[in-house]
mmCIF file of C-alpha atoms and ligand atoms in Angstrom:
data_model
loop_
_atom_site.group_PDB
_atom_site.id
_atom_site.type_symbol
_atom_site.label_atom_id
_atom_site.label_comp_id
_atom_site.label_asym_id
_atom_site.label_seq_id
_atom_site.Cartn_x
_atom_site.Cartn_y
_atom_site.Cartn_z
ATOM 1 C CA MET A 1 -26.849 -92.217 11.596
ATOM 2 C CA GLY A 2 -24.876 -89.041 11.584
ATOM 3 C CA ILE A 3 -27.950 -86.884 11.735
ATOM 4 C CA VAL A 4 -29.406 -88.755 14.707
ATOM 5 C CA ARG A 5 -26.162 -88.351 16.644
ATOM 6 C CA ARG A 6 -26.054 -84.625 15.929
ATOM 7 C CA GLY A 7 -29.516 -84.180 17.382
ATOM 8 C CA ALA A 8 -28.623 -86.051 20.546
ATOM 9 C CA VAL A 9 -25.490 -83.971 21.056
ATOM 10 C CA SER A 10 -27.214 -80.640 20.710
ATOM 11 C CA GLY A 11 -29.860 -81.766 23.177
ATOM 12 C CA ALA A 12 -27.195 -82.671 25.692
ATOM 13 C CA CYS A 13 -25.542 -79.301 25.153
ATOM 14 C CA LEU A 14 -28.756 -77.522 25.979
ATOM 15 C CA LEU A 15 -29.165 -79.536 29.166
ATOM 16 C CA LEU A 16 -25.580 -78.800 30.159
ATOM 17 C CA ALA A 17 -26.088 -75.104 29.576
ATOM 18 C CA LEU A 18 -29.171 -75.079 31.782
ATOM 19 C CA THR A 19 -27.615 -76.964 34.677
ATOM 20 C CA GLY A 20 -24.430 -74.931 34.382
ATOM 21 C CA CYS A 21 -26.455 -71.789 34.691
ATOM 22 C CA SER A 22 -28.240 -72.798 37.882
ATOM 23 C CA ASN A 23 -25.023 -74.132 39.393
ATOM 24 C CA SER A 24 -23.196 -70.849 38.938
ATOM 25 C CA SER A 25 -26.002 -68.782 40.437
ATOM 26 C CA SER A 26 -26.033 -70.796 43.657
ATOM 27 C CA GLY A 27 -22.248 -70.964 43.750
ATOM 28 C CA GLY A 28 -21.276 -67.876 45.661
ATOM 29 C CA GLY A 29 -21.771 -64.247 46.456
ATOM 30 C CA SER A 30 -18.917 -62.914 44.352
ATOM 31 C CA GLY A 31 -20.904 -62.681 41.147
ATOM 32 C CA SER A 32 -23.170 -59.666 41.023
ATOM 33 C CA THR A 33 -26.579 -60.154 39.514
ATOM 34 C CA THR A 34 -27.160 -57.011 37.532
ATOM 35 C CA GLY A 35 -30.755 -55.966 37.195
ATOM 36 C CA ALA A 36 -32.146 -59.048 38.884
ATOM 37 C CA SER A 37 -34.908 -57.436 40.912
ATOM 38 C CA PRO A 38 -35.150 -53.656 40.848
ATOM 39 C CA SER A 39 -37.515 -53.556 43.835
ATOM 40 C CA ALA A 40 -34.931 -55.064 46.178
ATOM 41 C CA PRO A 41 -31.880 -52.790 46.436
ATOM 42 C CA ALA A 42 -29.634 -55.560 47.723
ATOM 43 C CA ASN A 43 -26.627 -54.059 46.013
ATOM 44 C CA SER A 44 -26.866 -50.610 47.537
ATOM 45 C CA PRO A 45 -24.232 -49.925 50.181
ATOM 46 C CA ASN A 46 -25.011 -50.050 53.893
ATOM 47 C CA HIS A 47 -28.322 -51.740 53.238
ATOM 48 C CA LEU A 48 -29.329 -54.885 55.023
ATOM 49 C CA ILE A 49 -32.436 -56.792 54.000
ATOM 50 C CA ILE A 50 -34.116 -59.396 56.152
ATOM 51 C CA GLN A 51 -35.965 -61.901 54.009
ATOM 52 C CA SER A 52 -37.084 -65.491 54.564
ATOM 53 C CA PHE A 53 -35.543 -65.502 58.059
ATOM 54 C CA ALA A 54 -32.118 -64.553 56.724
ATOM 55 C CA PHE A 55 -29.952 -61.452 56.623
ATOM 56 C CA ARG A 56 -28.901 -60.330 53.155
ATOM 57 C CA PRO A 57 -26.104 -59.960 52.518
ATOM 58 C CA THR A 58 -24.895 -62.299 55.245
ATOM 59 C CA THR A 59 -21.728 -60.250 55.568
ATOM 60 C CA LEU A 60 -22.086 -56.506 55.115
ATOM 61 C CA PRO A 61 -18.963 -54.328 54.879
ATOM 62 C CA VAL A 62 -19.436 -50.755 56.078
ATOM 63 C CA ALA A 63 -17.311 -47.759 56.999
ATOM 64 C CA PRO A 64 -16.739 -46.905 60.672
ATOM 65 C CA GLY A 65 -19.728 -45.066 62.097
ATOM 66 C CA ALA A 66 -21.757 -45.558 58.917
ATOM 67 C CA VAL A 67 -25.528 -45.431 59.041
ATOM 68 C CA VAL A 68 -26.861 -48.843 58.074
ATOM 69 C CA THR A 69 -30.380 -49.184 56.716
ATOM 70 C CA VAL A 70 -32.286 -52.346 57.579
ATOM 71 C CA THR A 71 -35.405 -53.407 55.718
ATOM 72 C CA ASN A 72 -37.549 -56.181 57.123
ATOM 73 C CA ALA A 73 -39.120 -57.798 54.060
ATOM 74 C CA ASP A 74 -40.586 -60.658 56.071
ATOM 75 C CA GLN A 75 -44.075 -61.140 57.473
ATOM 76 C CA THR A 76 -42.738 -61.369 61.003
ATOM 77 C CA ALA A 77 -40.744 -59.092 63.293
ATOM 78 C CA HIS A 78 -36.958 -59.334 63.524
ATOM 79 C CA THR A 79 -34.061 -57.570 65.187
ATOM 80 C CA VAL A 80 -30.455 -56.837 64.265
ATOM 81 C CA THR A 81 -28.618 -57.225 67.535
ATOM 82 C CA ALA A 82 -24.863 -57.349 67.971
ATOM 83 C CA ASN A 83 -23.597 -60.412 69.809
ATOM 84 C CA SER A 84 -21.299 -58.184 71.839
ATOM 85 C CA SER A 85 -23.828 -56.181 73.805
ATOM 86 C CA GLY A 86 -24.023 -52.501 73.108
ATOM 87 C CA ALA A 87 -22.278 -52.482 69.725
ATOM 88 C CA PHE A 88 -25.582 -51.982 67.923
ATOM 89 C CA ASP A 89 -29.192 -53.060 68.253
ATOM 90 C CA THR A 90 -32.137 -52.081 66.107
ATOM 91 C CA GLY A 91 -34.704 -53.389 68.546
ATOM 92 C CA THR A 92 -37.792 -55.018 67.086
ATOM 93 C CA ILE A 93 -38.351 -54.232 63.401
ATOM 94 C CA ALA A 94 -41.987 -54.720 62.471
ATOM 95 C CA PRO A 95 -42.811 -56.558 59.211
ATOM 96 C CA GLY A 96 -42.299 -54.336 56.167
ATOM 97 C CA ARG A 97 -40.543 -51.607 58.132
ATOM 98 C CA THR A 98 -37.204 -49.966 57.441
ATOM 99 C CA VAL A 99 -34.996 -48.710 60.258
ATOM 100 C CA THR A 100 -31.418 -47.506 60.595
ATOM 101 C CA PHE A 101 -28.630 -48.020 63.083
ATOM 102 C CA THR A 102 -25.145 -46.632 63.389
ATOM 103 C CA ALA A 103 -22.229 -48.996 62.860
ATOM 104 C CA PRO A 104 -19.474 -49.070 65.493
ATOM 105 C CA LYS A 105 -16.609 -46.615 64.999
ATOM 106 C CA ALA A 106 -13.960 -49.212 65.753
ATOM 107 C CA THR A 107 -12.971 -51.418 62.828
ATOM 108 C CA GLY A 108 -13.507 -55.117 63.200
ATOM 109 C CA THR A 109 -15.911 -57.944 62.568
ATOM 110 C CA TYR A 110 -19.176 -57.787 64.457
ATOM 111 C CA ALA A 111 -21.365 -60.864 64.558
ATOM 112 C CA TYR A 112 -25.032 -60.186 65.120
ATOM 113 C CA HIS A 113 -28.252 -62.138 65.391
ATOM 114 C CA CYS A 114 -32.002 -61.786 65.683
ATOM 115 C CA THR A 115 -33.098 -61.988 69.309
ATOM 116 C CA ILE A 116 -36.499 -63.347 68.257
ATOM 117 C CA HIS A 117 -34.973 -66.049 66.050
ATOM 118 C CA PRO A 118 -31.504 -66.836 67.453
ATOM 119 C CA PHE A 119 -30.719 -69.080 64.482
ATOM 120 C CA MET A 120 -30.642 -65.981 62.291
ATOM 121 C CA LYS A 121 -27.064 -64.800 62.132
ATOM 122 C CA GLY A 122 -25.046 -62.282 60.186
ATOM 123 C CA THR A 123 -21.825 -60.331 60.248
ATOM 124 C CA LEU A 124 -21.109 -56.629 60.026
ATOM 125 C CA THR A 125 -17.579 -55.843 58.915
ATOM 126 C CA VAL A 126 -16.396 -52.368 59.857
ATOM 127 C CA ARG A 127 -13.360 -51.404 57.824
HETATM 128 CU CU1 LIG B 1 -35.959 -62.785 63.420
#
């Protein structure tokens, strides 16, 4: 009896560990994934990556007037266009291309979108 119970418990523990792991990874952006994918420099500063019709990170903090690098990792063209016209606009970024734009000099929160896919939204925080 005792032995059977032990086996069941350790199996449950393993299951819990697995589900706990996947839960924490989808939980939030605060935890940094060290060495996850070396080819995608998502952690480098002032670097925006467009992948799967989404901006990563969704909120990018930069210094005033900083040069921001944008990599389009998708198979389709995108733009990074400030909602308030004139703040910044990369224009069309072809698939696989990397471009740069200069962040506004005034601190604040700048919402932006992709003009080709208006559902794509992100935020640039100048601070
Ligand atoms: Cu787009």
